[in-house]
Short mmCIF file of C-alpha atoms in Angstrom, two decimals:
data_model
loop_
_atom_site.label_atom_id
_atom_site.label_comp_id
_atom_site.label_asym_id
_atom_site.label_seq_id
_atom_site.Cartn_x
_atom_site.Cartn_y
_atom_site.Cartn_z
CA UNK A 1 7.42 28.45 14.59
CA UNK A 2 9.57 26.33 16.89
CA UNK A 3 13.17 25.90 15.82
CA UNK A 4 14.65 22.41 15.96
CA UNK A 5 17.67 23.95 17.69
CA UNK A 6 15.46 24.78 20.69
CA UNK A 7 14.31 21.15 21.18
CA UNK A 8 16.04 18.43 23.12
CA UNK A 9 16.73 15.12 21.32
CA UNK A 10 13.80 13.52 23.16
CA UNK A 11 11.44 16.38 22.27
CA UNK A 12 12.56 16.28 18.64
CA UNK A 13 12.02 12.50 18.47
CA UNK A 14 8.53 12.89 19.97
CA UNK A 15 7.68 15.59 17.42
CA UNK A 16 8.83 13.41 14.52
CA UNK A 17 6.79 10.47 15.83
CA UNK A 18 3.76 12.77 16.08
CA UNK A 19 4.14 13.80 12.43
CA UNK A 20 4.60 10.18 11.34
CA UNK A 21 1.44 9.08 13.18
CA UNK A 22 -0.44 11.92 11.49
CA UNK A 23 0.58 10.63 8.07
CA UNK A 24 3.34 13.17 7.35
CA UNK A 25 6.21 11.39 5.62
CA UNK A 26 8.25 14.07 3.88
CA UNK A 27 9.11 17.42 5.46
CA UNK A 28 10.72 18.84 2.32
CA UNK A 29 9.86 18.61 -1.36
CA UNK A 30 12.50 17.31 -3.77
CA UNK A 31 12.46 20.73 -5.45
CA UNK A 32 11.86 24.13 -3.88
CA UNK A 33 8.35 25.52 -4.44
CA UNK A 34 7.42 29.17 -3.92
CA UNK A 35 3.98 28.76 -2.34
CA UNK A 36 3.44 32.55 -2.12
CA UNK A 37 3.97 32.99 -5.85
CA UNK A 38 1.79 29.95 -6.50
CA UNK A 39 -1.01 31.45 -4.43
CA UNK A 40 -0.76 34.84 -6.16
CA UNK A 41 -0.91 33.12 -9.57
CA UNK A 42 -4.05 31.28 -8.53
CA UNK A 43 -5.68 34.53 -7.42
CA UNK A 44 -4.72 36.26 -10.66
CA UNK A 45 -6.17 33.39 -12.70
CA UNK A 46 -9.45 33.51 -10.84
CA UNK A 47 -9.86 37.32 -10.76
CA UNK A 48 -10.83 37.84 -14.46
CA UNK A 49 -13.45 35.11 -14.28
CA UNK A 50 -14.97 36.67 -11.18
CA UNK A 51 -15.01 40.15 -12.79
CA UNK A 52 -16.70 38.83 -15.92
CA UNK A 53 -19.44 37.11 -13.92
CA UNK A 54 -20.11 40.09 -11.62
CA UNK A 55 -22.74 42.53 -13.08
CA UNK A 56 -22.06 46.24 -13.05
CA UNK A 57 -23.54 48.45 -10.34
CA UNK A 58 -27.29 48.75 -10.75
CA UNK A 59 -27.35 46.17 -13.54
CA UNK A 60 -29.40 43.02 -13.13
CA UNK A 61 -27.95 39.71 -14.24
CA UNK A 62 -29.23 38.38 -17.57
CA UNK A 63 -31.91 35.69 -17.45
CA UNK A 64 -30.39 32.32 -16.62
CA UNK A 65 -27.18 33.93 -15.33
CA UNK A 66 -26.32 33.24 -11.69
CA UNK A 67 -25.74 36.28 -9.50
CA UNK A 68 -22.31 36.50 -7.91
CA UNK A 69 -22.05 37.95 -4.43
CA UNK A 70 -19.16 40.40 -4.01
CA UNK A 71 -17.57 38.42 -1.20
CA UNK A 72 -18.34 34.95 -2.54
CA UNK A 73 -15.42 32.64 -3.25
CA UNK A 74 -15.13 31.76 -6.92
CA UNK A 75 -14.49 28.08 -7.53
CA UNK A 76 -12.24 27.17 -10.45
CA UNK A 77 -13.89 25.53 -13.44
CA UNK A 78 -13.69 21.73 -13.74
CA UNK A 79 -11.05 22.00 -16.47
CA UNK A 80 -9.01 24.33 -14.27
CA UNK A 81 -9.25 21.91 -11.32
CA UNK A 82 -8.23 19.00 -13.52
CA UNK A 83 -5.20 20.92 -14.75
CA UNK A 84 -4.08 21.70 -11.20
CA UNK A 85 -2.81 18.15 -10.65
CA UNK A 86 -3.42 14.44 -11.31
CA UNK A 87 -6.82 13.23 -10.19
CA UNK A 88 -7.04 9.82 -8.49
CA UNK A 89 -8.90 7.13 -10.36
CA UNK A 90 -12.24 6.08 -8.91
CA UNK A 91 -12.37 2.39 -7.92
CA UNK A 92 -15.28 0.74 -9.71
CA UNK A 93 -16.21 -2.28 -11.74
CA UNK A 94 -14.41 -0.94 -14.80
CA UNK A 95 -11.14 -0.60 -12.86
CA UNK A 96 -11.49 -4.19 -11.63
CA UNK A 97 -11.99 -5.39 -15.19
CA UNK A 98 -8.91 -3.46 -16.30
CA UNK A 99 -6.87 -5.04 -13.50
CA UNK A 100 -8.03 -8.51 -14.49
CA UNK A 101 -7.14 -7.94 -18.12
CA UNK A 102 -3.71 -6.57 -17.23
CA UNK A 103 -2.99 -9.49 -14.90
CA UNK A 104 -4.23 -12.23 -17.21
CA UNK A 105 -2.25 -10.98 -20.19
CA UNK A 106 1.07 -11.03 -18.27
CA UNK A 107 2.98 -14.22 -19.12
CA UNK A 108 5.79 -13.80 -16.62
CA UNK A 109 6.50 -12.03 -13.35
CA UNK A 110 8.65 -9.53 -15.25
CA UNK A 111 5.74 -8.67 -17.55
CA UNK A 112 3.36 -8.47 -14.60
CA UNK A 113 5.68 -6.10 -12.73
CA UNK A 114 5.87 -3.79 -15.74
CA UNK A 115 2.09 -3.91 -16.17
CA UNK A 116 1.38 -3.09 -12.52
CA UNK A 117 3.82 -0.18 -12.56
CA UNK A 118 1.97 1.24 -15.58
CA UNK A 119 -1.49 0.61 -14.10
CA UNK A 120 -3.20 3.86 -13.03
CA UNK A 121 -6.79 2.88 -12.21
CA UNK A 122 -6.33 2.46 -8.46
CA UNK A 123 -6.52 5.36 -6.01
CA UNK A 124 -3.69 3.96 -3.91
CA UNK A 125 -1.10 4.38 -6.65
CA UNK A 126 -1.65 8.15 -6.80
CA UNK A 127 -0.65 8.63 -3.16
CA UNK A 128 2.17 6.07 -3.00
CA UNK A 129 5.80 6.70 -3.77
CA UNK A 130 6.70 3.14 -4.80
CA UNK A 131 5.09 0.08 -6.37
CA UNK A 132 6.00 -2.94 -4.24
CA UNK A 133 6.31 -6.16 -6.25
CA UNK A 134 7.50 -9.71 -5.64
CA UNK A 135 11.22 -10.20 -5.05
CA UNK A 136 13.46 -13.14 -4.29
CA UNK A 137 13.54 -16.65 -5.76
CA UNK A 138 10.45 -17.35 -7.89
CA UNK A 139 11.64 -20.94 -8.44
CA UNK A 140 11.94 -21.80 -4.75
CA UNK A 141 8.38 -23.07 -4.35
CA UNK A 142 8.16 -20.99 -1.16
CA UNK A 143 6.10 -17.81 -0.99
CA UNK A 144 5.74 -15.32 1.86
CA UNK A 145 2.94 -12.77 1.53
CA UNK A 146 2.57 -9.70 3.73
CA UNK A 147 -0.35 -7.29 3.93
CA UNK A 148 0.35 -3.82 2.51
CA UNK A 149 3.45 -1.61 2.29
CA UNK A 150 4.36 0.44 5.34
CA UNK A 151 5.83 3.93 5.22
CA UNK A 152 9.32 2.41 5.31
CA UNK A 153 8.44 -0.03 2.51
CA UNK A 154 7.09 2.80 0.38
CA UNK A 155 10.22 4.87 1.02
CA UNK A 156 12.68 2.05 0.33
CA UNK A 157 10.70 0.42 -2.51
CA UNK A 158 10.86 -3.05 -0.98
CA UNK A 159 8.64 -5.09 1.39
CA UNK A 160 9.45 -5.52 5.08
CA UNK A 161 11.81 -2.59 5.51
CA UNK A 162 12.95 -0.82 8.67
CA UNK A 163 12.76 -2.43 12.10
CA UNK A 164 9.95 -4.69 10.96
CA UNK A 165 12.17 -5.94 8.17
CA UNK A 166 15.07 -6.59 10.51
CA UNK A 167 12.87 -8.77 12.68
CA UNK A 168 11.48 -10.47 9.57
CA UNK A 169 15.00 -11.40 8.47
CA UNK A 170 15.64 -12.97 11.88
CA UNK A 171 12.38 -14.93 11.66
CA UNK A 172 13.39 -16.39 8.30
CA UNK A 173 16.92 -17.16 9.47
CA UNK A 174 15.53 -19.05 12.47
CA UNK A 175 14.04 -21.67 10.12
CA UNK A 176 16.89 -21.72 7.63
CA UNK A 177 15.56 -19.22 5.08
CA UNK A 178 16.58 -15.83 3.71
CA UNK A 179 14.89 -13.17 1.59
CA UNK A 180 16.74 -14.42 -1.46
CA UNK A 181 15.63 -18.03 -0.92
CA UNK A 182 11.87 -17.31 -0.96
CA UNK A 183 9.50 -15.28 -3.12
CA UNK A 184 8.45 -12.33 -1.00
CA UNK A 185 5.50 -10.09 -1.87
CA UNK A 186 2.48 -8.27 -0.44
CA UNK A 187 -1.26 -8.37 -1.08
CA UNK A 188 -1.45 -4.65 -1.93
CA UNK A 189 1.32 -3.18 -4.13
CA UNK A 190 0.82 0.43 -2.97
CA UNK A 191 0.83 1.89 0.50
CA UNK A 192 -2.58 3.15 1.69
CA UNK A 193 -2.32 6.76 2.99
CA UNK A 194 -1.62 6.88 6.71
CA UNK A 195 -1.37 3.06 6.77
CA UNK A 196 -5.15 2.81 6.73
CA UNK A 197 -6.86 -0.43 5.74
CA UNK A 198 -7.55 -0.74 2.00
CA UNK A 199 -11.18 -0.28 1.02
CA UNK A 200 -13.26 -3.11 -0.43
CA UNK A 201 -12.99 -1.56 -3.91
CA UNK A 202 -9.22 -1.21 -3.62
CA UNK A 203 -8.93 -4.84 -2.56
CA UNK A 204 -11.02 -5.94 -5.54
CA UNK A 205 -8.75 -4.00 -7.89
CA UNK A 206 -5.55 -5.40 -6.39
CA UNK A 207 -6.77 -9.01 -6.11
CA UNK A 208 -5.98 -9.96 -9.75
CA UNK A 209 -2.39 -8.77 -9.29
CA UNK A 210 -1.56 -10.87 -6.24
CA UNK A 211 -3.43 -13.90 -7.56
CA UNK A 212 -1.52 -13.67 -10.84
CA UNK A 213 1.77 -13.52 -8.93
CA UNK A 214 0.82 -16.76 -7.20
CA UNK A 215 -0.32 -18.40 -10.44
CA UNK A 216 2.92 -17.51 -12.24
CA UNK A 217 5.20 -18.56 -9.36
CA UNK A 218 3.28 -21.78 -8.57
CA UNK A 219 4.51 -22.05 -4.96
CA UNK A 220 4.18 -25.31 -3.06
CA UNK A 221 3.56 -23.61 0.30
CA UNK A 222 2.61 -20.08 1.40
CA UNK A 223 3.21 -18.19 4.64
CA UNK A 224 0.75 -15.34 5.23
CA UNK A 225 1.85 -12.61 7.62
CA UNK A 226 -0.64 -10.30 9.27
CA UNK A 227 -4.34 -10.05 9.97
CA UNK A 228 -5.21 -8.43 6.63
CA UNK A 229 -3.33 -10.99 4.56
CA UNK A 230 -4.96 -13.91 6.40
CA UNK A 231 -8.47 -12.49 6.05
CA UNK A 232 -7.88 -11.66 2.40
CA UNK A 233 -7.02 -15.23 1.42
CA UNK A 234 -9.02 -17.23 3.94
CA UNK A 235 -12.20 -15.18 3.50
CA UNK A 236 -12.83 -15.01 7.25
CA UNK A 237 -13.30 -12.08 9.61
CA UNK A 238 -11.56 -13.52 12.66
CA UNK A 239 -8.44 -11.88 14.13
CA UNK A 240 -4.98 -13.18 13.35
CA UNK A 241 -5.01 -14.99 16.70
CA UNK A 242 -7.96 -17.03 15.49
CA UNK A 243 -6.59 -17.57 11.98
CA UNK A 244 -2.93 -18.32 12.71
CA UNK A 245 -1.31 -21.69 13.12
CA UNK A 246 -3.76 -23.73 11.02
CA UNK A 247 -3.07 -25.04 7.53
CA UNK A 248 -5.68 -24.15 4.92
CA UNK A 249 -5.83 -24.33 1.16
CA UNK A 250 -5.79 -21.38 -1.22
CA UNK A 251 -7.25 -21.91 -4.68
CA UNK A 252 -5.74 -19.67 -7.38
CA UNK A 253 -6.37 -20.37 -11.06
CA UNK A 254 -5.73 -24.13 -11.43
CA UNK A 255 -3.56 -24.33 -8.31
CA UNK A 256 -4.52 -25.38 -4.78
CA UNK A 257 -1.78 -24.37 -2.36
CA UNK A 258 -1.41 -25.08 1.39
CA UNK A 259 -1.06 -21.87 3.40
CA UNK A 260 -0.54 -21.01 7.06
CA UNK A 261 -0.96 -17.59 8.68
CA UNK A 262 1.09 -16.01 11.42
CA UNK A 263 1.60 -12.65 13.08
CA UNK A 264 3.20 -9.82 11.14
CA UNK A 265 6.64 -8.68 12.37
CA UNK A 266 5.13 -5.28 13.20
CA UNK A 267 2.63 -7.04 15.49
CA UNK A 268 5.54 -8.68 17.28
CA UNK A 269 7.33 -5.37 17.74
CA UNK A 270 4.17 -3.96 19.29
CA UNK A 271 3.50 -7.01 21.48
CA UNK A 272 6.73 -9.04 21.93
CA UNK A 273 4.88 -11.50 24.18
CA UNK A 274 3.36 -13.01 21.01
CA UNK A 275 6.74 -14.06 19.64
CA UNK A 276 6.23 -17.55 21.06
CA UNK A 277 3.06 -17.90 18.96
CA UNK A 278 4.89 -16.80 15.83
CA UNK A 279 7.72 -19.22 16.62
CA UNK A 280 5.27 -22.14 16.74
CA UNK A 281 3.87 -21.05 13.36
CA UNK A 282 7.35 -20.82 11.88
CA UNK A 283 8.18 -24.32 13.09
CA UNK A 284 5.00 -25.62 11.46
CA UNK A 285 5.95 -23.87 8.23
CA UNK A 286 9.46 -25.29 8.40
CA UNK A 287 8.10 -28.82 8.92
CA UNK A 288 5.84 -28.45 5.88
CA UNK A 289 8.73 -27.26 3.72
CA UNK A 290 10.82 -30.24 4.78
CA UNK A 291 7.97 -32.65 4.01
CA UNK A 292 7.75 -31.12 0.52
CA UNK A 293 11.52 -31.37 0.08
CA UNK A 294 11.74 -27.59 -0.20
CA UNK A 295 14.07 -27.24 2.75
CA UNK A 296 17.02 -29.38 3.74
CA UNK A 297 16.88 -31.22 7.06
#
């Protein structure tokens, strides 16, 4: 094992980045766990079952009884595996129906937030630390929707955290807005492990939640940030460079809302040369807000 004391600051930073890219987010548990004692307890629990299944020397197994090889690993019974920890829900049509029911029965954003936090039929919730929900001014008529929580978002419990969030704040300030003056949310309320793209089933489960947020807030204009968010609402497979900068309409419940897509702040941190494209999109969004009397001249 390499001690951190033997690494230079640059080597330590590189090692931490390597762990982050691999999906490792927490190096220590909140409470100490004796893994050696845990392992010994597992072996002790499995040993009696293995001894009961193994026939005595020279004795043939009873008809219908499987023969156990002396060196074969004994798998725990289904009940034992279920008791070892929470099992993720399997995304399917039933989970989608549950999500729709939960969303439709919420009569306010407060009720919807409580319902989503209690919802357990999506795999993503079981691996996420936080449930990310809409924040800001629900009466502003302005909605900004990101894609899915990042590792920083999941850790802080709020959308657009870390360096990406700092740039996002500057983007809003450039057109006379702040986090508190818009309703800010994300398509997916839980961070996918390793920042992977959500599966089709996971998107279907989460769709009622984001659509209900829009229906309850009734925004007059929406800014979509990121490739995933734009594809999700526009129903197209083009890249963000092909989807950005053009006004389209989003139909949710009985509302038809103008929306424009732009690059996600994380995209701009990765490729700063695209900031000029995002700036043009922000100016178009600002002009729309002014035309709707949602932003002072």
